[in-house]
CSV table of C-alpha atoms in Angstrom, one decimal:
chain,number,residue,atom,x,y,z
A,18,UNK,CA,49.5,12.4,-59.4
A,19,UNK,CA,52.8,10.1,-58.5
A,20,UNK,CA,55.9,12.0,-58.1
A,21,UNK,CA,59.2,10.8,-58.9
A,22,UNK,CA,62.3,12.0,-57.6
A,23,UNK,CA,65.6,12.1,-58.9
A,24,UNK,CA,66.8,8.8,-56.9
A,25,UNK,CA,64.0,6.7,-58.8
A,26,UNK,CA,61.8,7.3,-55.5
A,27,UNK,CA,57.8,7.2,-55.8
A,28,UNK,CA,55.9,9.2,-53.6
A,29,UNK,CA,52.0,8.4,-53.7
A,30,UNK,CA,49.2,10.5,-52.9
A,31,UNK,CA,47.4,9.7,-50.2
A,32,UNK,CA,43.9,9.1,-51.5
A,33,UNK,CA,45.4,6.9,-53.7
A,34,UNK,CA,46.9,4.8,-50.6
A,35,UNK,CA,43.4,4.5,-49.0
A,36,UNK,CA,41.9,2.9,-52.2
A,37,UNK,CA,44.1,0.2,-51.8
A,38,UNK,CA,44.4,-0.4,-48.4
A,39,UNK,CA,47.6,0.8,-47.7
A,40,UNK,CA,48.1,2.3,-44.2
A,41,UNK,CA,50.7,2.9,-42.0
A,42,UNK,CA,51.7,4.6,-38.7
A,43,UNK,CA,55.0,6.2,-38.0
A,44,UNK,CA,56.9,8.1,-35.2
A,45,UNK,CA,59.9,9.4,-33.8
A,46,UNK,CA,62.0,7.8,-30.5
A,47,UNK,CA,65.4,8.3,-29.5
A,48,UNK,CA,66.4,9.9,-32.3
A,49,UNK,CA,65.0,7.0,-34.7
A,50,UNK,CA,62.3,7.2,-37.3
A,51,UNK,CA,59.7,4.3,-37.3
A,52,UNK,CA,57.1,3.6,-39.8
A,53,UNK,CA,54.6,0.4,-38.8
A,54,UNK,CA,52.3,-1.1,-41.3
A,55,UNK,CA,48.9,-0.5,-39.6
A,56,UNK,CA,47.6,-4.8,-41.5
A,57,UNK,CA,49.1,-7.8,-39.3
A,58,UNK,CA,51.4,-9.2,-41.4
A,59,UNK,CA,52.5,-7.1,-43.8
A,60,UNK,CA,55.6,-5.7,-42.2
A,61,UNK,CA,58.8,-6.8,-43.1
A,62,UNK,CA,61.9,-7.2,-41.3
């Protein structure tokens, strides 16, 4: 089940990401957060 938070924010399950294809990598360097879509061109600037 979707949750929503106070700011409006969805948060998705996970099995519901896989079903349509949505995948993503992310890590932390130099004190930064970075989240990479996983599908050549689908990240945005």
């Amino acid at each position: 089940m979707p949750k929503v938070s106070g700011k409006r924010q969805v948060t998705l399950p996970a099995h519901q990401c896989r079903q349509v294809g949505i995948e993503y990598h992310s890590f932390v360097a130099n004190g930064h957060i970075t989240i990479m879509s996983l599908k050549a061109g689908t990240a945005e600037p």
